[in-house]
Short mmCIF file of C-alpha atoms in Angstrom, two decimals:
data_model
loop_
_atom_site.label_atom_id
_atom_site.label_comp_id
_atom_site.label_asym_id
_atom_site.label_seq_id
_atom_site.Cartn_x
_atom_site.Cartn_y
_atom_site.Cartn_z
CA MET X 10 -56.12 47.72 50.54
CA ILE X 11 -54.93 51.16 51.66
CA ARG X 12 -51.75 50.94 49.60
CA LYS X 13 -53.82 50.75 46.40
CA THR X 14 -55.93 53.71 47.45
CA ILE X 15 -52.80 55.76 48.15
CA ALA X 16 -51.33 54.66 44.82
CA ALA X 17 -54.46 56.00 43.11
CA ILE X 18 -54.15 59.31 44.96
CA ILE X 19 -50.52 59.63 43.86
CA LYS X 20 -51.34 58.73 40.27
CA ASP X 21 -54.16 61.29 40.07
CA ALA X 22 -51.71 63.96 41.27
CA TYR X 23 -49.03 63.33 38.65
CA GLU X 24 -51.60 62.73 35.90
CA GLY X 25 -52.88 66.21 36.78
CA CYS X 26 -49.36 67.48 36.16
CA LYS X 27 -49.52 65.97 32.67
CA LYS X 28 -52.86 67.56 31.90
CA ASP X 29 -51.74 71.09 32.79
CA GLY X 30 -48.43 70.72 30.96
CA THR X 31 -46.21 70.63 34.07
CA LEU X 32 -45.06 67.15 33.04
CA PRO X 33 -44.54 65.72 29.54
CA VAL X 34 -47.53 63.50 28.65
CA ASP X 35 -45.24 60.54 27.90
CA THR X 36 -43.75 60.52 31.43
CA GLU X 37 -43.85 57.01 32.91
CA ILE X 38 -42.78 56.39 36.50
CA ASN X 39 -43.21 53.62 39.04
CA PRO X 40 -43.10 55.22 42.48
CA VAL X 41 -42.38 53.06 45.51
CA ILE X 42 -45.01 53.05 48.24
CA GLU X 43 -43.70 51.50 51.44
CA ILE X 44 -44.24 51.36 55.17
CA PRO X 45 -41.69 53.71 56.83
CA ARG X 46 -39.18 51.98 59.07
CA GLU X 47 -39.39 54.59 61.79
CA GLU X 48 -42.57 54.98 63.81
CA GLY X 49 -43.95 58.49 63.56
CA HIS X 50 -43.10 58.87 59.87
CA GLY X 51 -46.61 58.04 58.76
CA ASP X 52 -48.30 54.81 57.74
CA TYR X 53 -47.05 54.86 54.16
CA SER X 54 -44.38 56.82 52.30
CA THR X 55 -43.57 57.41 48.63
CA ASN X 56 -40.45 58.45 46.72
CA ILE X 57 -42.33 59.94 43.75
CA ALA X 58 -40.83 63.41 44.22
CA PHE X 59 -37.30 62.03 43.76
CA LEU X 60 -38.34 60.39 40.49
CA LEU X 61 -39.96 63.54 39.10
CA ALA X 62 -37.32 66.02 40.32
CA PRO X 63 -34.86 65.47 37.41
CA ILE X 64 -37.68 65.74 34.88
CA LEU X 65 -39.07 68.95 36.38
CA LYS X 66 -35.58 70.28 37.16
CA LYS X 67 -36.60 71.09 40.73
CA ASN X 68 -35.43 69.81 44.08
CA PRO X 69 -37.48 66.89 45.47
CA THR X 70 -38.89 68.90 48.39
CA ALA X 71 -40.40 71.50 46.02
CA VAL X 72 -41.82 68.73 43.83
CA ALA X 73 -43.31 66.99 46.85
CA GLU X 74 -44.97 70.18 48.08
CA ASP X 75 -46.46 70.81 44.64
CA LEU X 76 -47.78 67.24 44.42
CA MET X 77 -49.31 67.44 47.89
CA GLU X 78 -51.44 70.40 46.80
CA ARG X 79 -52.89 68.20 44.04
CA MET X 80 -53.66 65.20 46.28
CA ALA X 81 -57.26 64.57 47.34
CA PHE X 82 -56.44 62.58 50.46
CA ASP X 83 -59.16 63.67 52.93
CA ALA X 84 -61.24 60.49 52.59
CA VAL X 85 -58.34 58.28 53.70
CA CYS X 86 -55.74 60.33 55.57
CA ASP X 87 -55.76 62.79 58.42
CA ARG X 88 -52.78 64.52 56.85
CA ILE X 89 -49.79 64.13 54.55
CA GLU X 90 -46.34 65.62 55.10
CA VAL X 91 -43.03 66.12 53.34
CA ALA X 92 -40.10 64.51 55.16
CA GLY X 93 -36.49 63.53 54.50
CA LYS X 94 -35.89 66.12 51.76
CA GLY X 95 -38.65 64.88 49.50
CA PHE X 96 -40.46 61.82 50.80
CA ILE X 97 -44.23 62.20 51.14
CA ASN X 98 -45.65 60.53 54.25
CA PHE X 99 -49.32 59.56 54.56
CA TYR X 100 -51.08 59.39 57.94
CA VAL X 101 -54.15 57.16 57.54
CA LYS X 102 -57.28 57.82 59.61
CA ASP X 103 -57.99 55.48 62.49
CA ALA X 104 -61.50 54.95 61.14
CA VAL X 105 -60.07 53.56 57.91
CA TRP X 106 -57.98 51.02 59.82
CA GLN X 107 -61.02 50.03 61.87
CA GLU X 108 -63.10 49.55 58.72
CA LEU X 109 -60.34 47.46 57.14
CA LEU X 110 -60.16 45.16 60.14
CA GLN X 111 -63.94 44.85 60.06
CA ALA X 112 -63.71 43.76 56.42
CA VAL X 113 -60.98 41.22 57.22
CA CYS X 114 -63.10 39.84 60.07
CA ALA X 115 -66.06 39.45 57.72
CA ASN X 116 -64.06 37.80 54.92
CA GLY X 117 -61.61 35.73 56.97
CA ILE X 118 -57.83 35.52 57.08
CA ASP X 119 -57.62 34.60 53.39
CA ALA X 120 -58.54 38.20 52.60
CA LEU X 121 -55.03 39.18 53.70
CA PHE X 122 -53.31 36.92 51.16
CA PRO X 123 -52.42 38.72 47.91
CA ALA X 124 -53.20 37.33 44.46
CA THR X 125 -49.77 38.29 43.13
CA GLY X 126 -49.00 34.99 41.42
CA LYS X 127 -52.15 34.66 39.30
CA GLY X 128 -51.54 30.94 38.91
CA LYS X 129 -48.04 31.25 37.40
CA ARG X 130 -46.03 28.05 37.70
CA VAL X 131 -42.86 28.11 39.82
CA LEU X 132 -40.34 25.30 40.31
CA ILE X 133 -38.22 25.65 43.45
CA GLU X 134 -35.21 23.34 43.54
CA PHE X 135 -33.43 23.25 46.88
CA VAL X 136 -31.24 21.19 49.19
CA SER X 137 -30.22 18.80 46.34
CA ALA X 138 -27.33 17.58 48.47
CA ASN X 139 -25.26 14.80 46.90
CA PRO X 140 -26.25 11.48 48.53
CA THR X 141 -22.71 10.96 49.80
CA GLY X 142 -23.32 11.79 53.46
CA PRO X 143 -25.93 13.06 55.92
CA LEU X 144 -27.31 16.58 55.70
CA HIS X 145 -25.36 19.23 57.60
CA ILE X 146 -26.73 22.43 59.11
CA GLY X 147 -26.06 24.42 55.93
CA HIS X 148 -28.41 22.08 54.10
CA GLY X 149 -30.89 22.62 56.93
CA ARG X 150 -30.88 26.37 56.40
CA GLY X 151 -31.38 25.90 52.66
CA ALA X 152 -34.23 23.47 53.35
CA ALA X 153 -35.96 25.98 55.63
CA VAL X 154 -35.57 28.83 53.13
CA GLY X 155 -36.82 26.75 50.20
CA ASP X 156 -39.77 25.23 52.03
CA VAL X 157 -40.96 28.51 53.53
CA LEU X 158 -40.53 30.35 50.23
CA ALA X 159 -42.69 27.69 48.60
CA ASN X 160 -45.35 28.25 51.29
CA ILE X 161 -45.23 32.01 50.75
CA LEU X 162 -45.53 31.79 46.98
CA SER X 163 -48.42 29.34 47.30
CA ARG X 164 -50.25 31.76 49.63
CA ALA X 165 -49.59 34.54 47.11
CA GLY X 166 -51.34 32.67 44.30
CA TYR X 167 -48.49 30.83 42.55
CA ALA X 168 -48.63 27.17 41.54
CA VAL X 169 -45.50 25.86 43.23
CA THR X 170 -43.55 22.61 42.79
CA LYS X 171 -40.73 21.68 45.19
CA GLU X 172 -38.02 19.54 43.62
CA TYR X 173 -34.87 17.80 44.86
CA TYR X 174 -32.19 17.10 42.22
CA ILE X 175 -30.22 13.95 43.02
CA ASN X 176 -26.65 13.88 41.69
CA ASP X 177 -26.42 10.13 41.26
CA ALA X 178 -24.29 9.96 38.13
CA GLY X 179 -21.15 11.84 39.05
CA ARG X 180 -17.64 11.20 40.32
CA GLN X 181 -18.62 11.80 43.96
CA ILE X 182 -21.01 8.84 43.93
CA ARG X 183 -18.20 6.72 42.49
CA THR X 184 -15.93 7.97 45.30
CA LEU X 185 -18.59 6.99 47.84
CA GLY X 186 -18.75 3.51 46.30
CA ARG X 187 -14.98 3.12 46.51
CA SER X 188 -14.98 4.41 50.11
CA THR X 189 -17.62 1.84 51.08
CA PHE X 190 -15.78 -0.93 49.23
CA LEU X 191 -12.53 -0.28 51.11
CA ARG X 192 -14.33 -0.13 54.48
CA TRP X 193 -16.05 -3.39 53.55
CA GLN X 194 -12.66 -4.96 52.87
CA GLU X 195 -11.40 -3.69 56.25
CA LEU X 196 -14.36 -5.24 58.01
CA LYS X 197 -13.53 -8.48 56.20
CA GLY X 198 -10.08 -8.37 57.79
CA LEU X 199 -8.13 -7.21 54.72
CA GLN X 200 -5.34 -4.63 54.81
CA VAL X 201 -6.21 -1.61 52.64
CA SER X 202 -4.81 1.80 51.86
CA TYR X 203 -7.57 4.32 52.60
CA GLU X 204 -6.78 7.62 50.82
CA LYS X 205 -7.47 11.01 52.36
CA ASP X 206 -9.69 12.10 49.46
CA LEU X 207 -12.20 9.35 50.27
CA TYR X 208 -15.13 9.84 52.64
CA GLN X 209 -13.86 9.53 56.20
CA GLY X 210 -17.02 9.56 58.32
CA GLU X 211 -18.16 6.67 60.49
CA TYR X 212 -21.31 6.46 58.39
CA VAL X 213 -19.23 4.85 55.60
CA LYS X 214 -18.22 2.02 57.96
CA ASP X 215 -21.88 1.66 58.95
CA LEU X 216 -22.86 1.27 55.29
CA ALA X 217 -20.17 -1.36 54.73
CA GLY X 218 -21.31 -3.19 57.87
CA GLU X 219 -24.90 -3.16 56.66
CA ILE X 220 -23.85 -4.86 53.42
CA ILE X 221 -22.26 -7.63 55.47
CA ASP X 222 -25.15 -7.90 57.96
CA ARG X 223 -27.71 -8.18 55.19
CA GLY X 224 -25.69 -10.83 53.37
CA ILE X 225 -25.61 -8.86 50.13
CA GLU X 226 -23.58 -10.72 47.53
CA VAL X 227 -20.64 -8.60 46.38
CA PRO X 228 -19.17 -9.23 42.90
CA ARG X 229 -15.58 -10.48 42.85
CA ARG X 230 -14.48 -8.00 40.22
CA GLU X 231 -13.54 -4.78 42.01
CA GLU X 232 -15.15 -2.42 39.48
CA ASP X 233 -18.44 -4.30 39.69
CA ALA X 234 -18.24 -4.31 43.50
CA ILE X 235 -17.70 -0.55 43.56
CA THR X 236 -20.65 -0.04 41.19
CA LEU X 237 -22.89 -2.10 43.48
CA MET X 238 -21.70 -0.24 46.57
CA SER X 239 -22.11 3.15 44.88
CA ARG X 240 -25.75 2.36 44.20
CA PHE X 241 -26.38 0.77 47.61
CA SER X 242 -24.68 3.54 49.61
CA GLY X 243 -26.20 6.34 47.57
CA ASP X 244 -29.72 4.91 47.95
CA ALA X 245 -29.26 4.27 51.69
CA ILE X 246 -27.97 7.81 52.31
CA MET X 247 -30.76 9.29 50.15
CA ASN X 248 -33.37 7.44 52.22
CA GLY X 249 -31.78 8.88 55.36
CA ILE X 250 -31.85 12.38 53.83
CA ILE X 251 -35.53 12.03 52.97
CA ASN X 252 -36.32 10.86 56.51
CA ASP X 253 -34.37 13.74 58.06
CA LEU X 254 -36.13 16.26 55.82
CA GLU X 255 -39.55 14.86 56.61
CA ASP X 256 -38.80 15.11 60.33
CA PHE X 257 -37.77 18.70 59.61
CA GLY X 258 -41.17 19.26 58.01
CA VAL X 259 -39.92 19.37 54.41
CA ARG X 260 -41.59 17.20 51.79
CA PHE X 261 -40.75 17.44 48.12
CA ASP X 262 -43.22 17.09 45.29
CA SER X 263 -40.65 15.38 43.09
CA TYR X 264 -37.17 13.87 43.17
CA TYR X 265 -35.32 14.21 39.88
CA ARG X 266 -32.28 11.98 39.30
CA GLU X 267 -29.32 13.14 37.25
CA SER X 268 -29.15 9.64 35.77
CA ALA X 269 -32.60 10.26 34.21
CA LEU X 270 -31.05 12.98 32.04
CA TYR X 271 -28.82 10.32 30.46
CA GLU X 272 -31.54 7.69 30.28
CA LYS X 273 -33.99 10.05 28.52
CA GLY X 274 -31.31 11.38 26.15
CA VAL X 275 -31.64 14.93 27.50
CA ILE X 276 -27.87 15.34 27.83
CA ASP X 277 -27.20 14.40 24.20
CA SER X 278 -30.07 16.48 22.82
CA THR X 279 -28.93 19.53 24.84
CA LEU X 280 -25.37 19.22 23.53
CA SER X 281 -26.69 18.85 19.96
CA LEU X 282 -28.77 22.00 20.42
CA LEU X 283 -25.77 23.99 21.65
CA ARG X 284 -23.67 22.72 18.73
CA ASP X 285 -26.37 23.64 16.22
CA LYS X 286 -26.60 27.16 17.67
CA GLY X 287 -22.83 27.57 17.51
CA TYR X 288 -22.39 27.82 21.27
CA ALA X 289 -20.48 24.55 21.69
CA TYR X 290 -17.11 24.06 20.02
CA GLU X 291 -14.16 21.66 20.17
CA ASN X 292 -10.68 22.64 21.28
CA ASP X 293 -7.75 20.56 22.57
CA GLY X 294 -9.84 17.43 22.34
CA ALA X 295 -12.57 18.81 24.65
CA LEU X 296 -16.00 20.30 24.00
CA TRP X 297 -16.47 23.84 25.29
CA PHE X 298 -19.43 26.13 25.94
CA ARG X 299 -19.07 29.68 24.61
CA THR X 300 -19.86 31.45 27.91
CA SER X 301 -18.05 34.59 26.72
CA ALA X 302 -20.75 35.20 24.12
CA PHE X 303 -23.11 36.20 26.94
CA GLU X 304 -21.16 36.99 30.11
CA LYS X 305 -17.77 38.32 31.18
CA ASP X 306 -16.64 34.83 32.01
CA GLU X 307 -14.32 32.19 30.59
CA ASP X 308 -15.61 29.54 28.22
CA ARG X 309 -16.37 26.37 30.15
CA VAL X 310 -15.75 22.69 29.43
CA LEU X 311 -18.76 20.52 28.64
CA ILE X 312 -16.92 17.28 27.79
CA LYS X 313 -13.36 16.72 28.94
CA SER X 314 -10.66 15.39 26.63
CA ASP X 315 -11.09 11.93 28.21
CA GLY X 316 -14.78 11.93 27.27
CA GLU X 317 -16.14 12.59 30.76
CA LYS X 318 -19.05 15.04 30.87
CA THR X 319 -18.83 17.81 33.48
CA TYR X 320 -21.39 18.75 36.11
CA PHE X 321 -22.02 21.92 34.08
CA THR X 322 -23.28 19.81 31.19
CA SER X 323 -25.79 18.03 33.41
CA ASP X 324 -26.93 21.32 34.95
CA ILE X 325 -27.59 22.88 31.55
CA ALA X 326 -29.60 19.86 30.46
CA TYR X 327 -31.50 19.79 33.74
CA HIS X 328 -32.52 23.45 33.46
CA LEU X 329 -33.60 23.00 29.85
CA ASP X 330 -35.75 20.11 31.03
CA LYS X 331 -37.26 22.36 33.71
CA PHE X 332 -38.24 24.96 31.13
CA GLU X 333 -39.68 22.32 28.84
CA ARG X 334 -41.94 21.25 31.71
CA SER X 335 -43.65 24.64 31.21
CA TYR X 336 -42.59 26.46 34.36
CA ASP X 337 -42.73 30.25 34.23
CA THR X 338 -40.05 30.80 36.87
CA LEU X 339 -37.22 28.60 38.11
CA VAL X 340 -35.86 29.19 41.61
CA ASP X 341 -32.54 27.59 42.58
CA ILE X 342 -31.30 27.71 46.17
CA TRP X 343 -27.53 27.23 46.39
CA GLY X 344 -24.72 27.58 48.88
CA SER X 345 -22.96 30.94 48.78
CA ASP X 346 -19.81 29.30 47.39
CA HIS X 347 -21.69 28.85 44.08
CA HIS X 348 -21.91 32.59 43.46
CA GLY X 349 -19.56 32.43 40.47
CA TYR X 350 -21.67 29.69 38.91
CA ILE X 351 -24.67 31.97 38.34
CA PRO X 352 -23.38 33.91 35.28
CA ARG X 353 -22.36 30.79 33.35
CA LEU X 354 -25.69 29.05 33.99
CA LYS X 355 -27.61 32.17 32.95
CA ALA X 356 -25.44 32.30 29.83
CA ALA X 357 -26.37 28.69 29.04
CA ILE X 358 -30.06 29.52 29.50
CA GLN X 359 -29.71 32.36 26.99
CA ALA X 360 -27.89 30.09 24.58
CA LEU X 361 -30.81 27.67 24.74
CA GLY X 362 -33.17 30.47 23.70
CA LYS X 363 -34.70 31.07 27.14
CA ASP X 364 -34.97 34.26 29.21
CA LYS X 365 -32.21 34.26 31.82
CA GLU X 366 -34.36 36.45 34.09
CA ASP X 367 -36.74 33.52 34.51
CA LEU X 368 -34.05 31.92 36.66
CA LYS X 369 -33.84 33.25 40.22
CA VAL X 370 -30.92 32.10 42.37
CA ILE X 371 -30.97 32.46 46.15
CA LEU X 372 -27.64 32.04 47.90
CA ILE X 373 -27.44 30.55 51.38
CA GLN X 374 -24.64 31.84 53.56
CA PHE X 375 -22.73 29.78 56.11
CA VAL X 376 -24.22 28.77 59.47
CA SER X 377 -22.13 28.51 62.62
CA LEU X 378 -23.32 26.80 65.78
CA LEU X 379 -22.82 28.23 69.27
CA LYS X 380 -22.82 26.15 72.45
CA ASP X 381 -22.07 27.67 75.85
CA GLY X 382 -21.31 30.87 73.98
CA LYS X 383 -18.54 29.22 71.95
CA PRO X 384 -18.53 28.16 68.29
CA ILE X 385 -18.61 24.44 67.51
CA GLY X 386 -15.88 23.43 65.08
CA MET X 387 -16.97 21.73 61.88
CA SER X 388 -15.39 20.11 58.85
CA THR X 389 -16.91 18.28 55.90
CA ARG X 390 -15.18 15.32 54.33
CA ALA X 391 -13.69 14.22 57.64
CA GLY X 392 -17.26 13.53 58.74
CA GLU X 393 -17.00 15.68 61.86
CA PHE X 394 -19.60 18.25 60.84
CA THR X 395 -22.77 18.79 62.86
CA THR X 396 -25.68 17.23 61.04
CA LEU X 397 -29.21 18.52 60.65
CA ARG X 398 -30.38 15.44 62.55
CA GLU X 399 -28.20 16.38 65.54
CA VAL X 400 -29.62 19.91 65.58
CA LEU X 401 -33.18 18.56 65.36
CA ASP X 402 -32.52 16.19 68.25
CA GLU X 403 -31.05 19.05 70.28
CA VAL X 404 -33.62 21.83 69.75
CA GLY X 405 -36.63 20.32 67.91
CA ARG X 406 -38.25 21.17 64.59
CA ASP X 407 -39.94 24.44 65.62
CA ALA X 408 -36.82 26.14 66.95
CA ALA X 409 -34.63 24.82 64.13
CA ARG X 410 -36.90 26.14 61.37
CA PHE X 411 -37.47 29.48 63.09
CA PHE X 412 -33.79 30.09 63.88
CA PHE X 413 -32.69 29.24 60.32
CA LEU X 414 -34.92 32.10 59.13
CA MET X 415 -33.81 34.75 61.60
CA ARG X 416 -31.50 36.42 59.13
CA LYS X 417 -31.51 37.14 55.42
CA SER X 418 -30.36 34.03 53.56
CA ASP X 419 -27.20 35.61 52.12
CA ALA X 420 -26.04 36.80 55.57
CA HIS X 421 -23.98 34.64 57.92
CA LEU X 422 -26.11 33.07 60.66
CA GLU X 423 -25.05 32.22 64.20
CA PHE X 424 -27.32 29.50 65.60
CA ASP X 425 -27.29 29.58 69.41
CA LEU X 426 -28.24 26.08 70.56
CA ASP X 427 -28.65 27.14 74.20
CA LEU X 428 -30.99 30.00 73.30
CA ALA X 429 -33.07 27.76 71.05
CA VAL X 430 -34.10 25.49 73.94
CA LYS X 431 -34.88 28.21 76.50
CA THR X 432 -38.47 28.42 77.70
CA SER X 433 -38.47 32.16 78.15
CA ASN X 434 -39.11 35.28 76.09
CA GLU X 435 -35.39 35.45 75.32
CA ASN X 436 -36.00 32.61 72.86
CA PRO X 437 -37.56 34.19 69.73
CA VAL X 438 -39.67 31.18 68.72
CA TYR X 439 -40.94 30.76 72.29
CA TYR X 440 -41.76 34.50 72.34
CA VAL X 441 -44.00 34.15 69.27
CA GLN X 442 -45.61 30.86 70.30
CA TYR X 443 -46.27 32.20 73.80
CA ALA X 444 -48.26 35.10 72.31
CA HIS X 445 -50.55 32.59 70.58
CA ALA X 446 -50.94 30.59 73.79
CA ARG X 447 -51.72 33.77 75.75
CA ILE X 448 -54.48 34.70 73.33
CA MET X 449 -55.95 31.20 73.57
CA SER X 450 -55.95 31.57 77.37
CA ILE X 451 -57.91 34.83 77.07
CA PHE X 452 -60.51 33.08 74.91
CA ARG X 453 -60.84 30.26 77.42
CA ASN X 454 -61.51 32.86 80.11
CA ALA X 455 -64.02 34.59 77.83
CA ALA X 456 -65.85 31.32 77.26
CA ALA X 457 -66.05 30.84 81.01
CA GLU X 458 -67.84 34.22 81.16
CA GLY X 459 -70.34 33.10 78.54
CA ILE X 460 -68.83 34.88 75.52
CA ASP X 461 -68.84 32.79 72.35
CA ALA X 462 -67.79 33.19 68.71
CA GLU X 463 -71.32 34.12 67.63
CA GLN X 464 -71.25 37.26 69.75
CA LEU X 465 -67.99 38.40 68.14
CA LYS X 466 -69.71 38.71 64.76
CA ASN X 467 -71.46 41.83 66.06
CA ALA X 468 -68.28 43.48 67.32
CA ASP X 469 -68.13 47.25 66.87
CA LEU X 470 -64.46 47.85 66.11
CA ARG X 471 -64.92 51.61 66.38
CA ARG X 472 -64.59 51.01 70.13
CA LEU X 473 -60.89 50.22 69.58
CA THR X 474 -59.45 53.69 70.06
CA GLN X 475 -56.31 53.21 72.17
CA ASP X 476 -53.04 53.91 70.37
CA ASP X 477 -51.79 50.37 70.95
CA GLU X 478 -55.07 48.94 69.61
CA ILE X 479 -54.77 50.94 66.41
CA LYS X 480 -51.15 49.84 66.22
CA LEU X 481 -52.22 46.18 66.45
CA ILE X 482 -54.85 46.71 63.75
CA LYS X 483 -52.21 48.18 61.46
CA SER X 484 -49.89 45.26 62.18
CA ILE X 485 -52.61 42.75 61.30
CA VAL X 486 -53.49 44.48 58.03
CA HIS X 487 -49.80 44.76 57.11
CA PHE X 488 -49.63 40.96 56.97
CA HIS X 489 -50.87 41.37 53.39
CA ASP X 490 -47.96 43.68 52.56
CA VAL X 491 -45.45 41.33 54.17
CA ILE X 492 -46.63 38.28 52.21
CA GLU X 493 -46.65 40.29 49.00
CA GLY X 494 -43.18 41.68 49.71
CA CYS X 495 -41.79 38.21 50.50
CA ALA X 496 -43.23 36.80 47.28
CA LYS X 497 -41.76 39.58 45.14
CA SER X 498 -38.34 39.66 46.80
CA PHE X 499 -37.96 35.90 47.48
CA GLU X 500 -37.06 36.76 51.08
CA PRO X 501 -38.84 34.42 53.52
CA HIS X 502 -37.02 35.80 56.57
CA ARG X 503 -39.38 38.80 56.46
CA ILE X 504 -42.13 36.61 57.94
CA THR X 505 -39.97 35.89 60.99
CA PHE X 506 -39.15 39.57 61.49
CA TYR X 507 -42.81 40.51 61.07
CA LEU X 508 -44.02 37.97 63.64
CA LEU X 509 -41.49 39.16 66.22
CA ASP X 510 -42.64 42.78 65.76
CA LEU X 511 -46.30 41.75 65.80
CA VAL X 512 -46.15 39.76 69.03
CA GLY X 513 -43.97 42.47 70.59
CA ASN X 514 -46.89 44.86 70.06
CA PHE X 515 -49.28 42.29 71.50
CA HIS X 516 -47.24 41.52 74.62
CA SER X 517 -46.99 45.27 75.30
CA TYR X 518 -50.77 45.63 74.89
CA TYR X 519 -51.49 42.60 77.07
CA ASN X 520 -49.30 43.86 79.91
CA LYS X 521 -51.20 47.15 80.28
CA THR X 522 -54.71 46.49 78.98
CA ARG X 523 -57.46 44.25 80.33
CA VAL X 524 -59.39 42.56 77.55
CA LEU X 525 -62.30 41.23 79.60
CA VAL X 526 -63.84 44.35 81.19
CA ASP X 527 -67.26 45.31 82.57
CA ASP X 528 -68.09 47.11 79.31
CA ARG X 529 -69.34 44.11 77.29
CA GLU X 530 -69.29 45.95 73.95
CA LEU X 531 -65.66 46.95 74.44
CA THR X 532 -64.81 43.40 75.54
CA ILE X 533 -66.36 41.99 72.35
CA ALA X 534 -64.41 44.46 70.20
CA ARG X 535 -61.13 43.59 71.91
CA LEU X 536 -61.79 39.86 71.56
CA MET X 537 -62.44 40.30 67.85
CA LEU X 538 -59.13 42.16 67.57
CA LEU X 539 -57.36 39.30 69.33
CA GLN X 540 -59.16 36.70 67.24
CA MET X 541 -57.76 38.19 64.04
CA LEU X 542 -54.37 38.62 65.70
CA ARG X 543 -54.45 34.93 66.64
CA GLU X 544 -55.30 33.98 63.05
CA VAL X 545 -52.41 36.03 61.68
CA ILE X 546 -49.92 34.58 64.18
CA ARG X 547 -51.16 31.06 63.42
CA SER X 548 -50.95 31.65 59.65
CA GLY X 549 -47.47 33.14 59.93
CA LEU X 550 -46.23 30.20 62.01
CA ASP X 551 -47.88 27.77 59.61
CA ILE X 552 -46.01 29.36 56.70
CA LEU X 553 -42.79 28.92 58.69
CA GLY X 554 -43.70 25.30 59.41
CA VAL X 555 -43.78 26.04 63.15
CA SER X 556 -46.53 24.90 65.51
CA ALA X 557 -48.95 27.27 67.26
CA PRO X 558 -49.51 25.73 70.72
CA GLU X 559 -52.69 26.53 72.66
CA LYS X 560 -51.03 26.13 76.05
CA MET X 561 -47.43 26.65 77.21
#
């Protein structure tokens, strides 16, 4: 790829500085090579002059000018320039872009996928909502981010496992069981006192009613009845969650139950390990983790004075179990309210003898829904929140997944329900899908004129000389950079942004350029350009889990 060629040009220049004594021979730098945000600032840009300036004791502009004189760029670039007080911008020759597209055409779309991962094993744990109620839209955003990130990493050469962690052994499940039990008693005609801290949603009454309708025998002893209803309600809600996620296009490779940590003895062995290492100690009748040995954070309780183990204890054991399953990187996707939880979990990972940098945490910011231009009010325990199922029923899978990825995950997202169902270019997902359908229409017209796929193999892409054609070629080739950047930054929203820019370039081209012209050679070249554009759009949508319709 061009980026690698430019990297080699840059390296030769500063290695030359080492050879003539301008730079110390032990100088090690890692310059950034990126695509400039502003059109007209070249095809690639590097910050190397800013990195070398303090070493050479010169201003970055002077360093950049000196480096440029050492760069043998003629084979790849028309020119290079200094801009922005020290950035070096590279302007790649049109012929190079044409040759690159020719190579991609010959090798297929897979040639644009980077081999960044090299088979490294990644476990992505996401959603992991407690089975105490249906998924809300925040869970939906997390599901979209996790699923699309998994798709990106897989395309970039990682071996990815998607896992859902089921909290089925905690106090909240017990609360669900008690909530169901009291609703069951109400349905039986008994007078009960239903506390505010219990689950209030109608779904709890539905669960209680199902127990009655199915004739399930309920133990007379209240504690046993609550245990039965905890298990029944939790399993029923979990089945509903799985169904909703599958309809959303999300399928997990494994479901890991918290109760398994107790059954396999992982909790006890983890606590023993922390004790042996001196990172667990007793105080005031409780067992504490020595968080302060690793982070600027308070020590945290592992076992309360009444003997109850905390969620933190289970989380430590669960992450140790993940590492012992031989994963190279662990990715956790959490709600933004868990920000303060990251340092203590990383501290626990260090205490267990693992590298805390092998844990990557992605935070998902709040989602608000808009209807008729007004926000829809939501609450949680009262059961009045808008569920993922309701959003799916309203806008469909394609729009839901696309809209959840229209902003960076740690930024607040406004989801406009009215916009998501519009069949016009105002709707971003429609805008992208319509580009694919338009291209398919062009190919149907080409077939009617007797042009088939076999003829495209002989396309001469040097005929693509218009500025907007070169711009489309660049956009296609940059798909490689986007996938690589997403995989390194764990930012799946970049795919959405890229597709919107890509199809914007296409729609502009389509509106002013005829593809099927009297010049058959030019027609073949333009069709080959659109064939690769179609493949990139289709691949991008596939990564997002969004369909690529042939007609709209």
